PDB file of C-alpha atoms in Angstrom:
ATOM      1  CA  MET A   1      74.259  79.745  96.477  1.00 81.00           C
ATOM      2  CA  GLY A   2      77.107  82.107  97.163  1.00 84.00           C
ATOM      3  CA  LEU A   3      76.029  84.437  94.357  1.00 84.00           C
ATOM      4  CA  LEU A   4      72.432  84.443  95.595  1.00 87.00           C
ATOM      5  CA  SER A   5      73.323  85.182  99.195  1.00 86.00           C
ATOM      6  CA  ALA A   6      76.048  87.718  98.352  1.00 83.00           C
ATOM      7  CA  THR A   7      73.668  89.581  96.030  1.00 81.00           C
ATOM      8  CA  GLY A   8      71.081  89.924  98.782  1.00 84.00           C
ATOM      9  CA  ILE A   9      73.663  91.137 101.286  1.00 83.00           C
ATOM     10  CA  GLY A  10      75.284  93.543  98.833  1.00 76.00           C
ATOM     11  CA  VAL A  11      72.041  95.176  97.723  1.00 78.00           C
ATOM     12  CA  VAL A  12      70.779  95.594 101.285  1.00 81.00           C
ATOM     13  CA  ARG A  13      74.075  97.126 102.398  1.00 74.00           C
ATOM     14  CA  ALA A  14      74.233  99.484  99.422  1.00 69.00           C
ATOM     15  CA  VAL A  15      70.688 100.796  99.869  1.00 72.00           C
ATOM     16  CA  ILE A  16      70.490 100.944 103.666  1.00 70.00           C
ATOM     17  CA  GLY A  17      73.904 102.566 103.866  1.00 62.00           C
ATOM     18  CA  HIS A  18      72.822 105.492 101.684  1.00 60.00           C
ATOM     19  CA  LEU A  19      69.308 106.241 102.914  1.00 60.00           C
ATOM     20  CA  ASP A  20      68.468 108.535 105.797  1.00 53.00           C
ATOM     21  CA  PRO A  21      67.598 106.301 108.807  1.00 48.00           C
ATOM     22  CA  GLY A  22      64.778 108.637 109.738  1.00 48.00           C
ATOM     23  CA  GLY A  23      63.368 108.834 106.246  1.00 51.00           C
ATOM     24  CA  GLY A  24      59.868 108.058 105.112  1.00 54.00           C
ATOM     25  CA  GLY A  25      57.743 108.122 101.999  1.00 63.00           C
ATOM     26  CA  ILE A  26      59.472 106.638  99.003  1.00 66.00           C
ATOM     27  CA  GLY A  27      62.633 106.083 101.032  1.00 66.00           C
ATOM     28  CA  GLY A  28      60.777 103.913 103.544  1.00 72.00           C
ATOM     29  CA  ALA A  29      59.126 101.908 100.799  1.00 78.00           C
ATOM     30  CA  VAL A  30      62.501 101.290  99.163  1.00 77.00           C
ATOM     31  CA  VAL A  31      63.922 100.036 102.466  1.00 79.00           C
ATOM     32  CA  LEU A  32      61.058  97.573 102.932  1.00 83.00           C
ATOM     33  CA  ILE A  33      61.351  96.273  99.372  1.00 85.00           C
ATOM     34  CA  VAL A  34      65.118  95.844  99.648  1.00 84.00           C
ATOM     35  CA  LEU A  35      64.853  94.078 103.011  1.00 88.00           C
ATOM     36  CA  TYR A  36      62.261  91.723 101.567  1.00 90.00           C
ATOM     37  CA  PHE A  37      64.481  91.029  98.554  1.00 90.00           C
ATOM     38  CA  GLY A  38      67.520  90.409 100.751  1.00 88.00           C
ATOM     39  CA  SER A  39      65.562  88.110 103.066  1.00 90.00           C
ATOM     40  CA  CYS A  40      64.244  86.082 100.129  1.00 93.00           C
ATOM     41  CA  CYS A  41      67.797  85.701  98.814  1.00 91.00           C
ATOM     42  CA  GLN A  42      69.014  84.391 102.168  1.00 91.00           C
ATOM     43  CA  VAL A  43      66.104  81.969 102.579  1.00 92.00           C
ATOM     44  CA  ALA A  44      66.580  80.624  99.074  1.00 93.00           C
ATOM     45  CA  ALA A  45      70.340  80.260  99.613  1.00 91.00           C
ATOM     46  CA  ALA A  46      69.771  78.453 102.911  1.00 91.00           C
ATOM     47  CA  ALA A  47      67.302  76.040 101.325  1.00 92.00           C
ATOM     48  CA  LEU A  48      69.673  75.226  98.451  1.00 90.00           C
ATOM     49  CA  LEU A  49      72.639  74.872 100.781  1.00 89.00           C
ATOM     50  CA  TYR A  50      70.700  72.526 103.117  1.00 89.00           C
ATOM     51  CA  ARG A  51      69.730  70.264 100.222  1.00 88.00           C
ATOM     52  CA  PHE A  52      73.302  70.290  98.949  1.00 86.00           C
ATOM     53  CA  ILE A  53      74.723  69.308 102.345  1.00 85.00           C
ATOM     54  CA  ARG A  54      72.185  66.505 102.751  1.00 84.00           C
ATOM     55  CA  ARG A  55      73.118  65.154  99.319  1.00 83.00           C
ATOM     56  CA  ILE A  56      76.895  65.467  99.641  1.00 78.00           C
ATOM     57  CA  ARG A  57      77.198  64.477 103.302  1.00 73.00           C
ATOM     58  CA  PRO A  58      74.155  62.315 104.161  1.00 71.00           C
ATOM     59  CA  THR A  59      75.873  61.124 107.340  1.00 70.00           C
ATOM     60  CA  LEU A  60      76.321  64.644 108.729  1.00 67.00           C
ATOM     61  CA  ALA A  61      74.598  64.746 112.103  1.00 66.00           C
ATOM     62  CA  ARG A  62      73.291  68.307 112.034  1.00 83.00           C
ATOM     63  CA  PRO A  63      72.811  69.552 108.449  1.00 86.00           C
ATOM     64  CA  LEU A  64      70.543  72.453 109.462  1.00 87.00           C
ATOM     65  CA  GLN A  65      72.992  73.792 112.047  1.00 89.00           C
ATOM     66  CA  THR A  66      75.825  73.383 109.546  1.00 89.00           C
ATOM     67  CA  THR A  67      73.847  75.280 106.916  1.00 90.00           C
ATOM     68  CA  LEU A  68      73.179  78.190 109.282  1.00 91.00           C
ATOM     69  CA  ALA A  69      76.808  78.257 110.416  1.00 91.00           C
ATOM     70  CA  ILE A  70      78.044  78.406 106.823  1.00 91.00           C
ATOM     71  CA  LEU A  71      75.636  81.243 106.001  1.00 92.00           C
ATOM     72  CA  PHE A  72      76.621  83.165 109.135  1.00 92.00           C
ATOM     73  CA  LEU A  73      80.383  82.858 108.633  1.00 92.00           C
ATOM     74  CA  SER A  74      80.182  83.527 104.915  1.00 92.00           C
ATOM     75  CA  GLY A  75      77.771  86.408 105.362  1.00 89.00           C
ATOM     76  CA  ALA A  76      80.128  88.109 107.824  1.00 90.00           C
ATOM     77  CA  ALA A  77      82.985  87.665 105.346  1.00 91.00           C
ATOM     78  CA  VAL A  78      80.903  89.015 102.455  1.00 87.00           C
ATOM     79  CA  ILE A  79      79.850  92.089 104.428  1.00 85.00           C
ATOM     80  CA  THR A  80      83.520  92.763 105.245  1.00 87.00           C
ATOM     81  CA  LEU A  81      84.649  92.256 101.648  1.00 87.00           C
ATOM     82  CA  ASN A  82      81.729  94.324 100.387  1.00 80.00           C
ATOM     83  CA  ALA A  83      82.771  97.203 102.620  1.00 79.00           C
ATOM     84  CA  VAL A  84      86.273  97.072 101.131  1.00 82.00           C
ATOM     85  CA  LEU A  85      85.545  96.389  97.468  1.00 78.00           C
ATOM     86  CA  CYS A  86      82.295  98.334  97.004  1.00 67.00           C
ATOM     87  CA  SER A  87      82.679 101.965  98.037  1.00 55.00           C
ATOM     88  CA  SER A  88      80.347 103.481  95.486  1.00 51.00           C
ATOM     89  CA  PRO A  89      77.378 105.605  96.627  1.00 46.00           C
ATOM     90  CA  ARG A  90      75.214 103.945  94.000  1.00 48.00           C
ATOM     91  CA  ILE A  91      73.104 100.779  94.321  1.00 43.00           C
ATOM     92  CA  VAL A  92      75.099  99.130  91.532  1.00 44.00           C
ATOM     93  CA  PRO A  93      78.738  99.321  92.642  1.00 49.00           C
ATOM     94  CA  PRO A  94      81.465  99.906  90.032  1.00 50.00           C
ATOM     95  CA  PHE A  95      83.042  96.482  90.149  1.00 61.00           C
ATOM     96  CA  GLY A  96      83.080  93.591  87.724  1.00 71.00           C
ATOM     97  CA  PRO A  97      83.494  89.812  87.483  1.00 80.00           C
ATOM     98  CA  LEU A  98      86.630  89.560  89.614  1.00 83.00           C
ATOM     99  CA  SER A  99      85.008  91.253  92.601  1.00 80.00           C
ATOM    100  CA  LEU A 100      81.869  89.202  92.108  1.00 80.00           C
ATOM    101  CA  LEU A 101      83.946  86.021  92.229  1.00 86.00           C
ATOM    102  CA  LEU A 102      85.652  87.119  95.436  1.00 88.00           C
ATOM    103  CA  LEU A 103      82.308  87.937  97.065  1.00 87.00           C
ATOM    104  CA  CYS A 104      81.123  84.385  96.328  1.00 89.00           C
ATOM    105  CA  LEU A 105      84.246  82.569  97.535  1.00 92.00           C
ATOM    106  CA  PRO A 106      83.532  82.702 101.307  1.00 93.00           C
ATOM    107  CA  TYR A 107      80.652  80.253 100.858  1.00 92.00           C
ATOM    108  CA  PRO A 108      82.592  77.290  99.419  1.00 92.00           C
ATOM    109  CA  LEU A 109      85.473  78.014 101.807  1.00 93.00           C
ATOM    110  CA  ALA A 110      83.173  77.937 104.832  1.00 92.00           C
ATOM    111  CA  PHE A 111      81.534  74.807 103.445  1.00 90.00           C
ATOM    112  CA  VAL A 112      84.884  73.030 103.244  1.00 90.00           C
ATOM    113  CA  LEU A 113      85.933  74.173 106.724  1.00 90.00           C
ATOM    114  CA  LEU A 114      82.733  72.874 108.340  1.00 87.00           C
ATOM    115  CA  THR A 115      82.102  69.724 106.347  1.00 85.00           C
ATOM    116  CA  ALA A 116      85.420  68.421 104.955  1.00 82.00           C
ATOM    117  CA  PRO A 117      86.558  65.211 106.663  1.00 78.00           C
ATOM    118  CA  SER A 118      90.282  65.669 105.982  1.00 86.00           C
ATOM    119  CA  ARG A 119      92.790  67.923 107.678  1.00 89.00           C
ATOM    120  CA  SER A 120      94.463  68.785 104.371  1.00 93.00           C
ATOM    121  CA  ALA A 121      91.189  70.156 102.971  1.00 90.00           C
ATOM    122  CA  ASN A 122      90.710  72.307 106.068  1.00 90.00           C
ATOM    123  CA  ILE A 123      94.273  73.615 105.824  1.00 93.00           C
ATOM    124  CA  ALA A 124      93.793  74.451 102.136  1.00 93.00           C
ATOM    125  CA  ALA A 125      90.528  76.280 102.855  1.00 93.00           C
ATOM    126  CA  THR A 126      92.145  78.226 105.700  1.00 93.00           C
ATOM    127  CA  VAL A 127      95.072  79.287 103.498  1.00 95.00           C
ATOM    128  CA  ALA A 128      92.650  80.312 100.738  1.00 94.00           C
ATOM    129  CA  ALA A 129      90.603  82.383 103.214  1.00 93.00           C
ATOM    130  CA  ILE A 130      93.745  84.156 104.463  1.00 94.00           C
ATOM    131  CA  ALA A 131      94.815  84.832 100.865  1.00 94.00           C
ATOM    132  CA  LEU A 132      91.364  86.179 100.035  1.00 92.00           C
ATOM    133  CA  ALA A 133      91.534  88.599 102.953  1.00 91.00           C
ATOM    134  CA  GLY A 134      95.076  89.590 102.035  1.00 93.00           C
ATOM    135  CA  ILE A 135      94.384  90.534  98.423  1.00 92.00           C
ATOM    136  CA  SER A 136      91.173  92.493  99.023  1.00 89.00           C
ATOM    137  CA  VAL A 137      92.845  95.827  99.880  1.00 89.00           C
ATOM    138  CA  PRO A 138      95.434  95.694  97.036  1.00 91.00           C
ATOM    139  CA  LEU A 139      92.638  94.712  94.659  1.00 88.00           C
ATOM    140  CA  ARG A 140      90.595  97.687  95.806  1.00 85.00           C
ATOM    141  CA  ALA A 141      93.538 100.005  95.044  1.00 87.00           C
ATOM    142  CA  ALA A 142      93.912  98.445  91.599  1.00 86.00           C
ATOM    143  CA  GLN A 143      90.186  98.825  90.926  1.00 83.00           C
ATOM    144  CA  GLU A 144      90.301 102.483  91.869  1.00 84.00           C
ATOM    145  CA  HIS A 145      93.170 103.085  89.457  1.00 87.00           C
ATOM    146  CA  LEU A 146      91.477 101.159  86.620  1.00 84.00           C
ATOM    147  CA  ALA A 147      88.165 102.955  87.117  1.00 81.00           C
ATOM    148  CA  ALA A 148      89.776 106.400  87.236  1.00 85.00           C
ATOM    149  CA  ASP A 149      91.954 105.640  84.206  1.00 87.00           C
ATOM    150  CA  ALA A 150      88.950 104.375  82.208  1.00 84.00           C
ATOM    151  CA  TRP A 151      86.930 107.479  83.111  1.00 87.00           C
ATOM    152  CA  ARG A 152      89.765 109.805  82.104  1.00 88.00           C
ATOM    153  CA  ARG A 153      90.200 108.050  78.762  1.00 87.00           C
ATOM    154  CA  HIS A 154      86.454 108.228  78.106  1.00 86.00           C
ATOM    155  CA  HIS A 155      86.503 111.976  78.907  1.00 88.00           C
ATOM    156  CA  SER A 156      89.835 112.737  77.269  1.00 91.00           C
ATOM    157  CA  ALA A 157      88.667 116.255  76.361  1.00 91.00           C
ATOM    158  CA  THR A 158      88.185 117.093  80.048  1.00 92.00           C
ATOM    159  CA  ASP A 159      91.052 118.933  81.694  1.00 93.00           C
ATOM    160  CA  PRO A 160      92.359 116.719  84.562  1.00 91.00           C
ATOM    161  CA  ARG A 161      92.700 119.840  86.695  1.00 93.00           C
ATOM    162  CA  LEU A 162      88.910 119.969  86.920  1.00 96.00           C
ATOM    163  CA  LEU A 163      88.691 116.674  88.832  1.00 95.00           C
ATOM    164  CA  ARG A 164      88.202 118.365  92.172  1.00 95.00           C
ATOM    165  CA  ALA A 165      85.580 118.251  94.874  1.00 95.00           C
ATOM    166  CA  VAL A 166      84.401 120.163  97.914  1.00 97.00           C
ATOM    167  CA  ASP A 167      83.404 119.037 101.382  1.00 96.00           C
ATOM    168  CA  TRP A 168      79.725 119.925 101.784  1.00 94.00           C
ATOM    169  CA  PRO A 169      78.508 119.372 105.362  1.00 92.00           C
ATOM    170  CA  GLY A 170      75.421 117.160 105.412  1.00 87.00           C
ATOM    171  CA  GLY A 171      75.540 116.602 101.652  1.00 89.00           C
ATOM    172  CA  GLU A 172      75.898 113.339  99.756  1.00 86.00           C
ATOM    173  CA  GLN A 173      77.461 113.983  96.369  1.00 89.00           C
ATOM    174  CA  GLY A 174      76.580 111.989  93.262  1.00 87.00           C
ATOM    175  CA  THR A 175      78.665 111.040  90.245  1.00 87.00           C
ATOM    176  CA  PHE A 176      80.679 113.316  88.001  1.00 91.00           C
ATOM    177  CA  ALA A 177      79.296 114.541  84.702  1.00 92.00           C
ATOM    178  CA  ALA A 178      81.638 116.158  82.190  1.00 93.00           C
ATOM    179  CA  GLY A 179      80.891 118.463  79.281  1.00 92.00           C
ATOM    180  CA  GLY A 180      81.409 121.923  77.910  1.00 91.00           C
ATOM    181  CA  TYR A 181      80.581 123.328  81.337  1.00 93.00           C
ATOM    182  CA  GLY A 182      83.531 121.470  82.910  1.00 95.00           C
ATOM    183  CA  VAL A 183      82.868 118.855  85.593  1.00 96.00           C
ATOM    184  CA  ARG A 184      79.845 118.979  87.848  1.00 95.00           C
ATOM    185  CA  VAL A 185      78.059 116.872  90.426  1.00 94.00           C
ATOM    186  CA  ASP A 186      74.698 117.107  92.173  1.00 93.00           C
ATOM    187  CA  VAL A 187      74.339 117.066  95.955  1.00 92.00           C
ATOM    188  CA  TYR A 188      71.578 115.466  98.035  1.00 88.00           C
ATOM    189  CA  PHE A 189      70.810 116.448 101.644  1.00 86.00           C
ATOM    190  CA  PRO A 190      69.042 113.790 103.758  1.00 77.00           C
ATOM    191  CA  ASP A 191      68.078 116.326 106.421  1.00 72.00           C
ATOM    192  CA  THR A 192      65.846 118.323 104.071  1.00 70.00           C
ATOM    193  CA  ASP A 193      64.803 115.815 101.380  1.00 60.00           C
ATOM    194  CA  ILE A 194      64.521 112.195 102.521  1.00 56.00           C
ATOM    195  CA  ASP A 195      63.320 110.890  99.171  1.00 59.00           C
ATOM    196  CA  GLY A 196      66.461 111.494  97.192  1.00 64.00           C
ATOM    197  CA  SER A 197      65.927 114.747  95.294  1.00 78.00           C
ATOM    198  CA  PRO A 198      69.169 116.736  94.874  1.00 88.00           C
ATOM    199  CA  GLU A 199      69.238 120.357  96.035  1.00 91.00           C
ATOM    200  CA  GLY A 200      72.715 121.549  95.119  1.00 94.00           C
ATOM    201  CA  VAL A 201      75.209 121.502  92.257  1.00 96.00           C
ATOM    202  CA  VAL A 202      79.000 121.851  92.257  1.00 97.00           C
ATOM    203  CA  THR A 203      80.570 122.919  88.942  1.00 97.00           C
ATOM    204  CA  VAL A 204      84.318 123.157  88.343  1.00 97.00           C
ATOM    205  CA  SER A 205      85.290 124.908  85.101  1.00 96.00           C
ATOM    206  CA  GLY A 206      88.367 126.351  83.452  1.00 95.00           C
ATOM    207  CA  PRO A 207      89.702 129.629  84.878  1.00 94.00           C
ATOM    208  CA  ASP A 208      88.567 131.608  81.815  1.00 94.00           C
ATOM    209  CA  THR A 209      84.901 130.679  82.314  1.00 95.00           C
ATOM    210  CA  ASP A 210      82.528 133.615  82.836  1.00 95.00           C
ATOM    211  CA  PRO A 211      81.429 133.428  86.506  1.00 95.00           C
ATOM    212  CA  CYS A 212      78.263 135.350  85.663  1.00 94.00           C
ATOM    213  CA  GLY A 213      77.303 133.103  82.758  1.00 91.00           C
ATOM    214  CA  GLY A 214      74.991 130.116  82.747  1.00 91.00           C
ATOM    215  CA  ILE A 215      75.223 127.997  85.895  1.00 94.00           C
ATOM    216  CA  GLY A 216      74.096 124.449  86.605  1.00 93.00           C
ATOM    217  CA  VAL A 217      71.120 124.321  88.993  1.00 93.00           C
ATOM    218  CA  ILE A 218      68.590 121.741  90.119  1.00 91.00           C
ATOM    219  CA  ALA A 219      65.287 122.126  88.301  1.00 89.00           C
ATOM    220  CA  THR A 220      62.364 122.695  90.694  1.00 85.00           C
ATOM    221  CA  TYR A 221      58.902 124.166  90.396  1.00 81.00           C
ATOM    222  CA  GLU A 222      60.483 127.532  91.226  1.00 80.00           C
ATOM    223  CA  THR A 223      62.968 127.455  88.356  1.00 78.00           C
ATOM    224  CA  VAL A 224      61.126 125.868  85.394  1.00 77.00           C
ATOM    225  CA  PRO A 225      57.456 125.304  84.596  1.00 66.00           C
ATOM    226  CA  SER A 226      57.913 121.772  83.206  1.00 67.00           C
ATOM    227  CA  GLU A 227      57.735 118.763  85.530  1.00 67.00           C
ATOM    228  CA  ASP A 228      59.600 116.691  82.932  1.00 74.00           C
ATOM    229  CA  VAL A 229      62.960 118.054  84.094  1.00 77.00           C
ATOM    230  CA  TYR A 230      62.352 118.315  87.859  1.00 79.00           C
ATOM    231  CA  ASP A 231      65.333 117.168  89.963  1.00 81.00           C
ATOM    232  CA  GLN A 232      67.637 117.260  86.919  1.00 86.00           C
ATOM    233  CA  ILE A 233      70.564 119.632  86.419  1.00 89.00           C
ATOM    234  CA  ILE A 234      69.744 122.415  83.993  1.00 90.00           C
ATOM    235  CA  THR A 235      71.698 125.529  82.999  1.00 90.00           C
ATOM    236  CA  LEU A 236      70.156 128.885  83.898  1.00 90.00           C
ATOM    237  CA  PRO A 237      71.479 132.429  83.689  1.00 89.00           C
ATOM    238  CA  ALA A 238      72.362 134.246  86.893  1.00 90.00           C
ATOM    239  CA  THR A 239      70.053 137.251  86.883  1.00 91.00           C
ATOM    240  CA  VAL A 240      72.114 138.837  89.663  1.00 94.00           C
ATOM    241  CA  CYS A 241      75.917 138.529  89.755  1.00 95.00           C
ATOM    242  CA  THR A 242      77.493 140.677  92.461  1.00 95.00           C
ATOM    243  CA  PRO A 243      81.253 140.888  93.183  1.00 95.00           C
ATOM    244  CA  ALA A 244      81.977 139.668  96.724  1.00 95.00           C
ATOM    245  CA  GLY A 245      85.720 140.327  96.760  1.00 92.00           C
ATOM    246  CA  PRO A 246      88.708 139.533  94.560  1.00 95.00           C
ATOM    247  CA  ASN A 247      87.750 136.683  92.228  1.00 95.00           C
ATOM    248  CA  ARG A 248      84.501 136.062  94.120  1.00 96.00           C
ATOM    249  CA  TRP A 249      80.860 136.550  93.151  1.00 97.00           C
ATOM    250  CA  THR A 250      77.457 135.920  94.684  1.00 96.00           C
ATOM    251  CA  LEU A 251      74.815 134.715  92.254  1.00 95.00           C
ATOM    252  CA  SER A 252      71.065 134.419  92.255  1.00 93.00           C
ATOM    253  CA  GLY A 253      68.245 133.665  89.856  1.00 90.00           C
ATOM    254  CA  GLY A 254      64.789 132.194  89.672  1.00 84.00           C
ATOM    255  CA  GLY A 255      64.540 129.702  92.553  1.00 87.00           C
ATOM    256  CA  PHE A 256      68.264 129.397  93.300  1.00 92.00           C
ATOM    257  CA  THR A 257      71.189 131.153  94.920  1.00 94.00           C
ATOM    258  CA  GLY A 258      74.829 130.590  94.076  1.00 95.00           C
ATOM    259  CA  TYR A 259      78.432 131.483  94.554  1.00 97.00           C
ATOM    260  CA  ALA A 260      81.458 131.581  92.240  1.00 97.00           C
ATOM    261  CA  GLU A 261      85.141 131.774  93.059  1.00 97.00           C
ATOM    262  CA  ARG A 262      88.230 131.646  90.876  1.00 96.00           C
ATOM    263  CA  ARG A 263      90.950 129.795  92.776  1.00 93.00           C
ATOM    264  CA  ASP A 264      93.728 127.240  92.295  1.00 92.00           C
ATOM    265  CA  GLY A 265      93.599 127.625  88.509  1.00 94.00           C
ATOM    266  CA  VAL A 266      89.882 126.815  88.150  1.00 96.00           C
ATOM    267  CA  LEU A 267      86.490 128.454  88.564  1.00 97.00           C
ATOM    268  CA  ILE A 268      84.220 126.789  91.109  1.00 97.00           C
ATOM    269  CA  ARG A 269      80.512 127.566  91.137  1.00 97.00           C
ATOM    270  CA  LEU A 270      77.976 126.356  93.688  1.00 97.00           C
ATOM    271  CA  SER A 271      74.202 126.591  93.442  1.00 96.00           C
ATOM    272  CA  VAL A 272      71.434 125.555  95.819  1.00 94.00           C
ATOM    273  CA  THR A 273      67.659 125.557  95.749  1.00 91.00           C
ATOM    274  CA  SER A 274      65.691 127.766  98.115  1.00 86.00           C
ATOM    275  CA  GLY A 275      65.624 124.993 100.735  1.00 84.00           C
ATOM    276  CA  ARG A 276      69.416 125.254 101.231  1.00 88.00           C
ATOM    277  CA  ALA A 277      69.796 129.021 100.989  1.00 86.00           C
ATOM    278  CA  GLN A 278      71.293 129.114 104.515  1.00 90.00           C
ATOM    279  CA  ASP A 279      74.372 127.062 103.570  1.00 93.00           C
ATOM    280  CA  ASN A 280      77.692 128.923 103.772  1.00 96.00           C
ATOM    281  CA  LEU A 281      78.685 128.652 100.120  1.00 96.00           C
ATOM    282  CA  PRO A 282      81.971 130.645 100.388  1.00 96.00           C
ATOM    283  CA  ALA A 283      83.177 128.325 103.175  1.00 96.00           C
ATOM    284  CA  ILE A 284      82.206 125.268 101.145  1.00 97.00           C
ATOM    285  CA  ALA A 285      84.036 126.598  98.081  1.00 96.00           C
ATOM    286  CA  GLY A 286      87.106 127.068 100.257  1.00 96.00           C
ATOM    287  CA  THR A 287      87.339 123.295 100.786  1.00 97.00           C
ATOM    288  CA  LEU A 288      88.016 122.654  97.083  1.00 97.00           C
ATOM    289  CA  HIS A 289      90.695 119.974  96.737  1.00 96.00           C
ATOM    290  CA  VAL A 290      92.271 117.773  94.085  1.00 94.00           C
ATOM    291  CA  LEU A 291      91.101 114.132  93.983  1.00 93.00           C
ATOM    292  CA  ASP A 292      93.473 111.189  93.790  1.00 90.00           C
ATOM    293  CA  ASP A 293      92.297 107.818  92.442  1.00 88.00           C
ATOM    294  CA  HIS A 294      91.063 106.698  95.859  1.00 85.00           C
ATOM    295  CA  GLN A 295      88.948 109.819  96.365  1.00 86.00           C
ATOM    296  CA  LEU A 296      87.845 109.959  92.728  1.00 87.00           C
ATOM    297  CA  TRP A 297      86.428 106.403  92.882  1.00 81.00           C
ATOM    298  CA  SER A 298      83.185 107.382  94.617  1.00 79.00           C
ATOM    299  CA  TYR A 299      82.454 110.146  92.089  1.00 85.00           C
ATOM    300  CA  LEU A 300      82.744 107.992  88.977  1.00 82.00           C
ATOM    301  CA  SER A 301      80.237 106.248  86.789  1.00 75.00           C
ATOM    302  CA  THR A 302      82.860 104.247  84.940  1.00 69.00           C
ATOM    303  CA  PRO A 303      82.138 103.500  81.265  1.00 66.00           C
ATOM    304  CA  PHE A 304      82.437  99.917  80.100  1.00 68.00           C
ATOM    305  CA  SER A 305      85.923  99.029  78.924  1.00 67.00           C
ATOM    306  CA  PRO A 306      88.116  95.909  78.819  1.00 70.00           C
ATOM    307  CA  SER A 307      89.541  96.888  82.195  1.00 68.00           C
ATOM    308  CA  TRP A 308      86.092  96.193  83.682  1.00 69.00           C
ATOM    309  CA  LEU A 309      86.876  92.474  83.427  1.00 72.00           C
ATOM    310  CA  LEU A 310      89.652  92.935  85.975  1.00 71.00           C
ATOM    311  CA  THR A 311      87.539  94.812  88.507  1.00 73.00           C
TER     312      THR A 311
END
């Protein structure tokens, strides 16, 4: 019951929290589907919990009210825990069995608090609830460290100095990808594309990288003729590469504009589709900063490893 209800709450929170409230089209359809799924989870959990209470405590005067109270208290606790443990921008958060167990625990604890006849059981449930709240933040810090460490080991050939990010106003950045190009991430802008198509790319490479060489861009109908790669990151040459000052260049090509700057021991390159050509790319590049484990967490798609069992 706890797993069913927590799953519904977690999925709804993850999706609603990362869709533009004024969106439509596919985004609106996704919201409706997720709300329906979450509602079905809660109804099913309530029905199972009601039957369980009637069977365990047949003398309980108000089983329906008790069921709703348990769901309400536990749901509030799950939403709070979910906000702490699940910070990922993706629908499937990067946490494992331990977090899943913690997200289910509020339900049996609330059940004991509202139905147990003995004071000792209520005291034990209260202590367990306090302990659960107390370990959630330290666990989150441990998860961040484990996820970052697992990602670094999986990409051992990637220079740690490249794990940097920029602050892009209005942009929601995806997960890191690493390769011969360095480290790059796509950027989605809810104000111009409500259905989730990225429109920008941030690439951080070694300082010796050619700023006028191939650059990662979002494939659109303006850049490539094939629909098979639309919305994916592809590498295109910059047909125009103009110096804009010491260690700075403005770039442009078919369907995209860009900017490159060599700073802080790395080369950062930004590219945007024609819909974001007004963005101040030099100012955005100037926000480049190193990521600690806490900041790195939201950029990672952590590979499976034994440490996943502890997250």
